[in-house]
Coordinates of N, CA and C in Angstrom, one line a residue:
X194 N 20.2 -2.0 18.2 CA 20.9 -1.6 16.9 C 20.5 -0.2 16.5
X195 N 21.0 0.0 15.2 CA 20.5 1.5 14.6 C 20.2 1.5 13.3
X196 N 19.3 2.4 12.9 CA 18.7 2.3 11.7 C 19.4 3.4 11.1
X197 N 20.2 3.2 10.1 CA 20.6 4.6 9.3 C 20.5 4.6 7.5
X198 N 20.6 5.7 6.8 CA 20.6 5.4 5.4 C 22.0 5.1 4.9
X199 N 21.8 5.8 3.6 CA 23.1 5.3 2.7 C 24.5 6.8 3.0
X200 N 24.1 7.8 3.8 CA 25.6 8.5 4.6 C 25.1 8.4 6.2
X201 N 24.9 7.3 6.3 CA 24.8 6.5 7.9 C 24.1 7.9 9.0
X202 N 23.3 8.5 7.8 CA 22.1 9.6 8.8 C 21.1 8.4 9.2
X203 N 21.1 9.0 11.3 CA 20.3 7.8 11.6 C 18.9 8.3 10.8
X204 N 17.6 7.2 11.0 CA 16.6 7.3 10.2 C 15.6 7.0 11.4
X205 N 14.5 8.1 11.6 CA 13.6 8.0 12.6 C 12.5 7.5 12.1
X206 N 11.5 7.2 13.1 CA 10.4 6.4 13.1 C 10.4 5.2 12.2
X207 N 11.1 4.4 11.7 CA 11.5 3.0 11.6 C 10.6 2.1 11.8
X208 N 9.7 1.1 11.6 CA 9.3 0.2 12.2 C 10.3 -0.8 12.0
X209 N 10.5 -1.4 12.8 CA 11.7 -2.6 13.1 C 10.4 -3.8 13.9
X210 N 10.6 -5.1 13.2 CA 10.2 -6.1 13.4 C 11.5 -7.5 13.8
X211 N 11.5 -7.8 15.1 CA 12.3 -9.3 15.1 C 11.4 -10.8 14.8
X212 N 11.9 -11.4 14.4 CA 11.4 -12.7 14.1 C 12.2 -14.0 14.4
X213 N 11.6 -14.8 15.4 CA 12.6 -16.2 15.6 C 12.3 -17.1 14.9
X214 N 13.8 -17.7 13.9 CA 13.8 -19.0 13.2 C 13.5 -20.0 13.6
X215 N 13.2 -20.9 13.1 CA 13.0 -22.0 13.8 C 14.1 -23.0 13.5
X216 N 14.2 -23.7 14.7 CA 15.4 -24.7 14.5 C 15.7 -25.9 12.9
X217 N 16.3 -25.4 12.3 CA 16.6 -26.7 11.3 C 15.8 -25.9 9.9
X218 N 15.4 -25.0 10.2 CA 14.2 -24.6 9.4 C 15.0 -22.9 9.1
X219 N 16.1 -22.3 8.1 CA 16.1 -21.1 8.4 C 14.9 -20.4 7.4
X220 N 14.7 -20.9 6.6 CA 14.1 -19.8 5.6 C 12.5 -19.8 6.2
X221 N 12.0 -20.8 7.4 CA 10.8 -20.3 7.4 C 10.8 -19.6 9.4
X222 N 10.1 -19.0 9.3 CA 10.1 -17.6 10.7 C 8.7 -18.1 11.4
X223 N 9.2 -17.5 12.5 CA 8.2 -17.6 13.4 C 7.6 -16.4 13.9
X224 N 6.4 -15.8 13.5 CA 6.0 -14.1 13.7 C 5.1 -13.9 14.9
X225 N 5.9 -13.2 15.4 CA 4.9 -13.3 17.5 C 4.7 -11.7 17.7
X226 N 3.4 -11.1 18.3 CA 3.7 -10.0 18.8 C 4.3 -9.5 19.8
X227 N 4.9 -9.0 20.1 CA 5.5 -8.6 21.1 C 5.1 -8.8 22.9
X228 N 3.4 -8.2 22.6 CA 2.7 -7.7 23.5 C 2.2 -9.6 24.5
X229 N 2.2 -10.4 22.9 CA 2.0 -11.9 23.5 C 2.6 -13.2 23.8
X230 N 4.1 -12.8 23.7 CA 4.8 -13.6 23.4 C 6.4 -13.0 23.3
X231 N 7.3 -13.5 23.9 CA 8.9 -12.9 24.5 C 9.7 -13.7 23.2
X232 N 9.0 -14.4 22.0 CA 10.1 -15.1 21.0 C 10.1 -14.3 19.6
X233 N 9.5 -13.0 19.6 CA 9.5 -11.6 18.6 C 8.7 -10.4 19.5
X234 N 9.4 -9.4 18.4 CA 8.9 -8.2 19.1 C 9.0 -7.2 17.8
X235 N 8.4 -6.0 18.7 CA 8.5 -5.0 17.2 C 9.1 -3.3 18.1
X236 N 9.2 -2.8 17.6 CA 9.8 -1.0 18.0 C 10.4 -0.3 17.0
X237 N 9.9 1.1 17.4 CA 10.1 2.1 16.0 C 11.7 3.0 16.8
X238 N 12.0 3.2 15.8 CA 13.6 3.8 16.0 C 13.2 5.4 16.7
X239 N 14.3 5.4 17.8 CA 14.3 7.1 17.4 C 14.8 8.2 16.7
X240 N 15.1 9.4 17.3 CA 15.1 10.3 16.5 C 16.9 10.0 15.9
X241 N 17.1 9.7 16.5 CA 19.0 9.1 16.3 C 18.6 8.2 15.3
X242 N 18.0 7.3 14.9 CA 17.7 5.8 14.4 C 17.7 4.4 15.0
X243 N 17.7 4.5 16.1 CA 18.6 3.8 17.4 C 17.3 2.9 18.1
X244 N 17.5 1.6 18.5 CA 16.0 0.7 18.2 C 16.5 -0.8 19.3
X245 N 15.6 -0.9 20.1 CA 15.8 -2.0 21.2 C 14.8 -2.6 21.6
X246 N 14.7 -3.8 21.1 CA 13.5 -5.0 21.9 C 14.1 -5.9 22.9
X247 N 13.1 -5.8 23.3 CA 13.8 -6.5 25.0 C 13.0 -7.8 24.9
X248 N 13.0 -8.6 26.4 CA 12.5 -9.6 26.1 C 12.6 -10.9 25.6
X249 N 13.5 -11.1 24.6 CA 13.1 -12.2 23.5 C 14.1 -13.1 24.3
X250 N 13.1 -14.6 23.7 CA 13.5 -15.8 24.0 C 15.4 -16.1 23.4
X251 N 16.0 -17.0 24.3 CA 17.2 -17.2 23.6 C 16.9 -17.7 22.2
X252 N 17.7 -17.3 20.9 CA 17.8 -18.2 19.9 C 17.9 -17.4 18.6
X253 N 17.9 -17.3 17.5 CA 18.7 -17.0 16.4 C 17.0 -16.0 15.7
X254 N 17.2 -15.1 15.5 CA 16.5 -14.0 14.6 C 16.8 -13.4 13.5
X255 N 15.8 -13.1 13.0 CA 15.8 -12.3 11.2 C 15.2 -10.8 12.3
X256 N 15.5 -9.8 11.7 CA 15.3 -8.7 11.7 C 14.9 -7.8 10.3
X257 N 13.7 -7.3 10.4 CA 13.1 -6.4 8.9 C 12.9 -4.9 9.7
X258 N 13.4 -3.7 8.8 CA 13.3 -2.5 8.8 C 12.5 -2.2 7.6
X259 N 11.0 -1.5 8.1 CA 10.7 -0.3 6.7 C 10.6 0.8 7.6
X260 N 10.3 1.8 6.2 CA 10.8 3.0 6.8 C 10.3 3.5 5.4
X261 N 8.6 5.0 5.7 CA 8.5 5.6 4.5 C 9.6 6.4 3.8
X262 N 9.7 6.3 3.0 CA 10.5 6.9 1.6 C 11.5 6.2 1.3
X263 N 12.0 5.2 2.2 CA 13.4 4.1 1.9 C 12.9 2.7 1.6
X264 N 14.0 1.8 1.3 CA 13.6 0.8 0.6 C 13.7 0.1 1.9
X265 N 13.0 -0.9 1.9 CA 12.9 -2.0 3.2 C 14.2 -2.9 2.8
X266 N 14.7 -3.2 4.5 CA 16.2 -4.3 4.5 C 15.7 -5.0 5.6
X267 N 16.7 -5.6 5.8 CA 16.7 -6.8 7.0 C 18.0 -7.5 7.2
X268 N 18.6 -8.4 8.5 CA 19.4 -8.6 8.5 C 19.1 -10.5 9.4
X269 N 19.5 -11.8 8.7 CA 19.3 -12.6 9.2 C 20.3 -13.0 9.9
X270 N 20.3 -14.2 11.1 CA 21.1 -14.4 11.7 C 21.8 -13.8 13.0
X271 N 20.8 -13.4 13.4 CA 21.0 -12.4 14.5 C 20.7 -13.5 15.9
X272 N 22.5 -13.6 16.9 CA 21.9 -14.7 17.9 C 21.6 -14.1 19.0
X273 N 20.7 -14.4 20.2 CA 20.6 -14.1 21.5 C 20.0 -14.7 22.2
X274 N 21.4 -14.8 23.2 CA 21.5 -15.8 24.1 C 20.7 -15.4 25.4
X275 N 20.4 -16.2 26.3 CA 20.0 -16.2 27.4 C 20.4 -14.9 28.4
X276 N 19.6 -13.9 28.9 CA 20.1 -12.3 29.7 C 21.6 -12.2 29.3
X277 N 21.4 -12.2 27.8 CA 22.4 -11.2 27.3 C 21.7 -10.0 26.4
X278 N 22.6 -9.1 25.5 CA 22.3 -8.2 24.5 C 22.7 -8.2 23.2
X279 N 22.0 -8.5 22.3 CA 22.6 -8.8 21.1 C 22.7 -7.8 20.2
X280 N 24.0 -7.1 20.7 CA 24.1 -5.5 20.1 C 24.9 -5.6 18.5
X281 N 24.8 -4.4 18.0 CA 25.5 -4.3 16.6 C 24.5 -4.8 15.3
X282 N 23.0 -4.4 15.8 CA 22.2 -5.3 15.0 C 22.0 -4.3 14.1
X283 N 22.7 -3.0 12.9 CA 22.7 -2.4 12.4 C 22.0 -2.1 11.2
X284 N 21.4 -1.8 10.7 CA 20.6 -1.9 9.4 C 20.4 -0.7 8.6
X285 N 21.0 -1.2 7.3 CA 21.1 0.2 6.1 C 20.1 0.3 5.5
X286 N 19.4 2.1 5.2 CA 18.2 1.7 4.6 C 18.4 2.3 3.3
X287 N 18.6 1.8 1.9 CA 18.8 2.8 0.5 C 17.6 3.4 0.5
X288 N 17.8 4.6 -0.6 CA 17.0 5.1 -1.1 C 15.9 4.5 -1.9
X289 N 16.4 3.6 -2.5 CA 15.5 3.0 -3.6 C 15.2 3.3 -5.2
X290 N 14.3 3.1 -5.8 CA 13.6 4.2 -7.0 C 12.9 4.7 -6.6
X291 N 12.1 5.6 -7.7 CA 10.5 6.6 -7.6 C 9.6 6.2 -8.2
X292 N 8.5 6.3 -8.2 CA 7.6 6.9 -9.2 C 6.9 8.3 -8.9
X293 N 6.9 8.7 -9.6 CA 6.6 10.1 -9.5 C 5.4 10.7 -10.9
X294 N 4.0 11.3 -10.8 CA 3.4 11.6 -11.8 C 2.2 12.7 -11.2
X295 N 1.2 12.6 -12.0 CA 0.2 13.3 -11.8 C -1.2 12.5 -11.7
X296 N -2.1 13.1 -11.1 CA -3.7 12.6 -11.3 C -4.3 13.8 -11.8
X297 N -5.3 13.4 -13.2 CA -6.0 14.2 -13.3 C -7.3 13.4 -13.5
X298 N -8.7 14.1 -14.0 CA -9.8 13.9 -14.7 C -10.1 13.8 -15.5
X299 N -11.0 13.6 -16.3 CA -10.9 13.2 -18.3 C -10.9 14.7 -18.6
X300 N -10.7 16.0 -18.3 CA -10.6 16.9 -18.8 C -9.4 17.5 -18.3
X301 N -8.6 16.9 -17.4 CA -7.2 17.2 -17.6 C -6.7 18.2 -16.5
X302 N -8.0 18.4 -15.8 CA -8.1 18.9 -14.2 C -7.4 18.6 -13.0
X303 N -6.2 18.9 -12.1 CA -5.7 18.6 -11.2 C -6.9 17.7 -10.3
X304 N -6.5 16.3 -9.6 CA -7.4 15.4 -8.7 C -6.6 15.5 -7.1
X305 N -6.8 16.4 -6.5 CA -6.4 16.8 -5.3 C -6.3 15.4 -3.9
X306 N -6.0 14.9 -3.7 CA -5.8 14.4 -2.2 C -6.6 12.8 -2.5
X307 N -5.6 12.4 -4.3 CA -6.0 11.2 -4.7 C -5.3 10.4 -3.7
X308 N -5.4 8.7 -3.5 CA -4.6 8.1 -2.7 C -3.9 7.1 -3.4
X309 N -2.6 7.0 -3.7 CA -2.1 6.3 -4.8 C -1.0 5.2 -3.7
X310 N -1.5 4.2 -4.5 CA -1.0 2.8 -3.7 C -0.1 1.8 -4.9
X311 N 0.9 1.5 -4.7 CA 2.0 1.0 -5.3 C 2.6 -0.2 -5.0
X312 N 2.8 -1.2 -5.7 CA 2.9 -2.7 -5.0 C 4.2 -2.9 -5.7
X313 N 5.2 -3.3 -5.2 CA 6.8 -3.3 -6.1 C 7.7 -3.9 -5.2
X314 N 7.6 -5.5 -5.5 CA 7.9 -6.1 -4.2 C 8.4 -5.3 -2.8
X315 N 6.9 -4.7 -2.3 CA 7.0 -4.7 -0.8 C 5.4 -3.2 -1.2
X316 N 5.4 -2.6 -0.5 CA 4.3 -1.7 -0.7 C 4.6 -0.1 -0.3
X317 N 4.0 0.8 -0.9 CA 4.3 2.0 -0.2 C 3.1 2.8 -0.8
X318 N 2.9 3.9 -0.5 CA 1.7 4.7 -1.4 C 1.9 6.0 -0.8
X319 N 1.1 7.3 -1.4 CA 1.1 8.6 -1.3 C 0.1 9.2 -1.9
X320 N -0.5 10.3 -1.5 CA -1.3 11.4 -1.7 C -0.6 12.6 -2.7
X321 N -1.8 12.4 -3.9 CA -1.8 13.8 -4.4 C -1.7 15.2 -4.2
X322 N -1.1 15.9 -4.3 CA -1.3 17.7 -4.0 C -2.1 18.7 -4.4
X323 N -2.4 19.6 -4.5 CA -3.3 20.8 -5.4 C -3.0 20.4 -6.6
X324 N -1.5 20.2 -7.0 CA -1.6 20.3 -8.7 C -1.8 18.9 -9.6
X325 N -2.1 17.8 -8.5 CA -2.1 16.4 -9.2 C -1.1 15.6 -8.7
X326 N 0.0 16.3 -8.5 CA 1.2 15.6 -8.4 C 1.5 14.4 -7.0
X327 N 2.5 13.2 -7.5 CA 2.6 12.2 -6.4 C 3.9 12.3 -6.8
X328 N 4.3 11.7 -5.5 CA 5.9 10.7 -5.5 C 6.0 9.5 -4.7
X329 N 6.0 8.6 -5.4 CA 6.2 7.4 -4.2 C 8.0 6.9 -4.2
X330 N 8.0 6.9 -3.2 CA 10.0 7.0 -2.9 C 10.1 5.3 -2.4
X331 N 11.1 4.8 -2.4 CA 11.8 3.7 -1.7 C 11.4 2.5 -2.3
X332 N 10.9 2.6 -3.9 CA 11.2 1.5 -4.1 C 11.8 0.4 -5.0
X333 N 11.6 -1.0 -5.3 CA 12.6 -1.8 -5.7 C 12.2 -1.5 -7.7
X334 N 13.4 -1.7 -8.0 CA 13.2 -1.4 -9.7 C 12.8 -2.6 -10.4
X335 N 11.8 -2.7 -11.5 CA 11.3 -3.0 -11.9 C 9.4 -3.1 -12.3
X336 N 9.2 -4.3 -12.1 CA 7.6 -3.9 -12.9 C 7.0 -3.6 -11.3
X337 N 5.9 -2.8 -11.2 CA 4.8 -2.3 -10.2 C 3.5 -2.2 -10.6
X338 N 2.6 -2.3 -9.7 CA 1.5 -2.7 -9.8 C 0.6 -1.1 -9.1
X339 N -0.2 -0.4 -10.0 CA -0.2 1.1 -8.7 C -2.0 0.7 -9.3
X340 N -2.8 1.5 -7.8 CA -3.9 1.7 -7.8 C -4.1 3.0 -7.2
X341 N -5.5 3.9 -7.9 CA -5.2 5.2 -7.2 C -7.0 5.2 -7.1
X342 N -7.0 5.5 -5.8 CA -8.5 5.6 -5.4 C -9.0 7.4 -5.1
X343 N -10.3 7.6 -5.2 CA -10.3 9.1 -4.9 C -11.8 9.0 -4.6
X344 N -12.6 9.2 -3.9 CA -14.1 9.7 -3.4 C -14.6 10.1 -5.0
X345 N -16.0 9.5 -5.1 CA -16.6 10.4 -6.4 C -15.6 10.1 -7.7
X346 N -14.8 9.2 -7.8 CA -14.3 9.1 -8.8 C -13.9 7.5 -9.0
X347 N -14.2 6.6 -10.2 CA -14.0 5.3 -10.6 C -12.4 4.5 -10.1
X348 N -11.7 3.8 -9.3 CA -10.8 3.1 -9.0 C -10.3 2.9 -10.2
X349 N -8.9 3.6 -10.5 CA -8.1 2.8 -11.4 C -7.0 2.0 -11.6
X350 N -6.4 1.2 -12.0 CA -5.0 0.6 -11.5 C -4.3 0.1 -13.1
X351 N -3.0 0.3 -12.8 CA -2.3 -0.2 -14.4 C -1.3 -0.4 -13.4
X352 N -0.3 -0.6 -14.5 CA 1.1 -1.3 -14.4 C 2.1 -0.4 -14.6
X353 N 3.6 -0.1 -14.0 CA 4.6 0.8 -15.2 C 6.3 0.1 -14.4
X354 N 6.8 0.8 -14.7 CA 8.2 0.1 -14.7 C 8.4 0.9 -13.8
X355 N 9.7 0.7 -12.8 CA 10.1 1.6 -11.6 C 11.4 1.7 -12.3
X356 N 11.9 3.0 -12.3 CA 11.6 4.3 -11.5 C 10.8 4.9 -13.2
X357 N 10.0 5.4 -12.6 CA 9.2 6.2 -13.6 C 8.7 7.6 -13.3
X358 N 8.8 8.7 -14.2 CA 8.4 10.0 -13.6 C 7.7 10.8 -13.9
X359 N 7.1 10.4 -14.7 CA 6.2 10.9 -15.8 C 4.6 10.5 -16.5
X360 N 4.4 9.7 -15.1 CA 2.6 8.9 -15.5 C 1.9 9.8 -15.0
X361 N 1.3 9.5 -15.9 CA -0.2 10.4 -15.7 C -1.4 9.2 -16.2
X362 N -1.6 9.8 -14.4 CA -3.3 9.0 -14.3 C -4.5 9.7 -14.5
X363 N -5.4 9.6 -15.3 CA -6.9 9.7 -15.4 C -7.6 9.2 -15.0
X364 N -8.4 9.8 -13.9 CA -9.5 9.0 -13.3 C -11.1 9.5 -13.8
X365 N -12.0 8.5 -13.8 CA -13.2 8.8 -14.2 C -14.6 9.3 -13.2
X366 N -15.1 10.3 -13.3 CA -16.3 10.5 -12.5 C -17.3 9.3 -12.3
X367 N -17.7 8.8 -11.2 CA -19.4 7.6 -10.8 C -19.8 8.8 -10.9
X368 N -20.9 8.0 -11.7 CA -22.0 8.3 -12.3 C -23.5 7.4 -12.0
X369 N -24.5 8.5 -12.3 CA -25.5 7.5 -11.5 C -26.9 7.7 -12.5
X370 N -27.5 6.7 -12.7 CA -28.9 6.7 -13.5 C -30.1 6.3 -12.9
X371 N -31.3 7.6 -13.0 CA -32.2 7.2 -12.8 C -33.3 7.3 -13.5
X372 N -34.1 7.7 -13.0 CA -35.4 7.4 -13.7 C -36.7 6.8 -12.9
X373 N -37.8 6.5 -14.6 CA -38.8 6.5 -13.8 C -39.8 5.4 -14.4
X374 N -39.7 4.2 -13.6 CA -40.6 3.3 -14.2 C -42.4 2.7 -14.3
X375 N -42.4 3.3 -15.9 CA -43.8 3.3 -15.7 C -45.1 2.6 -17.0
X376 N -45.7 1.9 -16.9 CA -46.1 1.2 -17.4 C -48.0 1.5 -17.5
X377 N -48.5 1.3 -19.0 CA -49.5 1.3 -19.1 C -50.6 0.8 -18.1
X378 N -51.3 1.0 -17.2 CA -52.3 0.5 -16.6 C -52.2 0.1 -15.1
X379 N -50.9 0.6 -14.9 CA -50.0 -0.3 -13.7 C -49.4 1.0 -13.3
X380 N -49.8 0.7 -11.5 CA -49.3 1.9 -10.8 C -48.3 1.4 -10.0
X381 N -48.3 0.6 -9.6 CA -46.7 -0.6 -8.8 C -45.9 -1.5 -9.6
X382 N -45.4 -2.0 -9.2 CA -43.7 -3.4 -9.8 C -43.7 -4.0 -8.5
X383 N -43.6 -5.1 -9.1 CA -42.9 -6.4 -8.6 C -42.3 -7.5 -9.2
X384 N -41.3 -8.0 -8.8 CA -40.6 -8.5 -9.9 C -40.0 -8.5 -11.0
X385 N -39.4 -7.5 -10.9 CA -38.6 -6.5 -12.1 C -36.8 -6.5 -12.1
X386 N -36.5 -6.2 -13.3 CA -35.3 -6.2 -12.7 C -34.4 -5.1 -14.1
X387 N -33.9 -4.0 -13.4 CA -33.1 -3.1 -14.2 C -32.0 -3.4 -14.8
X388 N -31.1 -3.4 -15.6 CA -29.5 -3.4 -16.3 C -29.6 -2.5 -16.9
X389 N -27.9 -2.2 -16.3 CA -27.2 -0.9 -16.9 C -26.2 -1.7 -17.2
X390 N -25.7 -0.8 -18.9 CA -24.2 -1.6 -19.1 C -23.8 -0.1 -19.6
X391 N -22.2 -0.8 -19.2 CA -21.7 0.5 -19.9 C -20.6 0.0 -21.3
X392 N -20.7 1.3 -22.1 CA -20.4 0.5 -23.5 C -19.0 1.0 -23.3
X393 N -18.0 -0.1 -24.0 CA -16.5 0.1 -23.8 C -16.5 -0.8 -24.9
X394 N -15.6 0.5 -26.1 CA -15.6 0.4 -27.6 C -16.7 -0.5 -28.5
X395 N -17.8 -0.2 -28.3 CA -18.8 -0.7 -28.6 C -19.5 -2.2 -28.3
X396 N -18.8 -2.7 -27.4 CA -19.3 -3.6 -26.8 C -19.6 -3.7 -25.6
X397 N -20.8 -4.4 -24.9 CA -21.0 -4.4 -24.1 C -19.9 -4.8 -22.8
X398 N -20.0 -3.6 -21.7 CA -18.8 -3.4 -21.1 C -19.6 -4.3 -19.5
X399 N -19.3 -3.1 -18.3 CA -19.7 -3.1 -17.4 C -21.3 -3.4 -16.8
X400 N -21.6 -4.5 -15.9 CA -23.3 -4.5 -16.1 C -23.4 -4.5 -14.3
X401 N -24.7 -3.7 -13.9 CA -25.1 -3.6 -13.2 C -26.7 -3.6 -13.3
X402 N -27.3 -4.1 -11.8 CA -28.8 -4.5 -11.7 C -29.2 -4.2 -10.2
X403 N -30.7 -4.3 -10.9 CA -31.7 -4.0 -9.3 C -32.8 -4.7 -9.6
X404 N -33.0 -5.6 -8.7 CA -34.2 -5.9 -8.6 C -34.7 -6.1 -7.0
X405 N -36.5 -6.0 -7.9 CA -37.3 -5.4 -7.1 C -38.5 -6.8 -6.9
X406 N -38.8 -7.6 -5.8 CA -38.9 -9.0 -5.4 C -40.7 -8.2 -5.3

């Protein structure tokens, strides 16, 4: 079959997945690798959009296309019979929505080469640029779930509505405390044990410990 968008430009690198139904059973699938088993298979389109698994057992298949920056489709009902070809297995991929925003730091500093991960029924994510900026493309409208991780700086995650274009994430610097534990008359520890909390609007927030046996 062929993978194309919404003006039938084929769409390259595709991951395309087949899946055999099971008899009497359509809504539940049966998921095989390719490499272990001739009753599913997987292959990425080429530069046309254009996509062929060979192999597969006779009997009736779901087919799933994603593809970064488009929204994931699929087509059920796909039969193939015994050394034949079950051609015309076509699949359109939309655009989708966006989200699109910025990362910065609590002082408002571009966060360079953050990794921002986006959950909206199905998944997709993207990297920050020099100036903050992300775009995550292809996907379904409504509520989303985003986390944006960065080296040297605290994981954060919120919620926002898709398509959105205009969030702006602040992320926070790890931080680290030390020090020096020392006691009248006593040159060692044992059996000790440290807490850190962190205060979030005046109550006790975050707690962390060490102990020492």
């Amino acid at each position: 079959g062929r993978v194309t968008d919404e003006k039938q430009n084929g769409v390259a690198g595709a991951a395309v997945s087949a899946s055999r139904v099971k008899a009497g059973e359509p809504n539940e699938q049966e998921q095989f690798i390719v490499s272990n088993a001739p009753s599913g298979g997987n292959a990425t389109t080429d530069k046309d959009g254009n996509y062929s698994i060979a192999h597969l057992e006779a009997g009736t298949y779901a087919v799933q296309v994603q593809a970064r920056g488009k929204m994931s489709a699929g087509r059920d009902g796909i039969e193939v019979a015994d050394e034949t070809t079950a051609d015309g297995a076509d699949i359109v991929l939309g655009a989708g929505e966006m989200l699109s925003g910025r990362v910065v730091d609590a002082e408002g500093v571009p966060i360079e080469e953050a990794q921002v991960y986006v959950n909206s029924q199905g998944s997709a994510e993207a990297r920050s640029d020099a100036e903050g900026r992300f775009e995550v493309k292809g996907l379904t409208a409504g509520q989303a779930s985003i986390t944006v991780q960065k080296r040297g700086f605290v994981d954060q995650s919120l919620q926002s509505q898709v398509p959105d274009k205009k969030i702006l994430i602040t992320l926070q610097r790890t931080a680290r405390v030390s020090g020096t534990l020392r006691a009248k008359g006593r040159t060692s520890f044992s059996g000790y044990e440290l807490l850190t909390f962190e205060a979030a609007g005046g109550n006790s927030g975050t707690r962390s410990s060490y102990q020492n046996d």
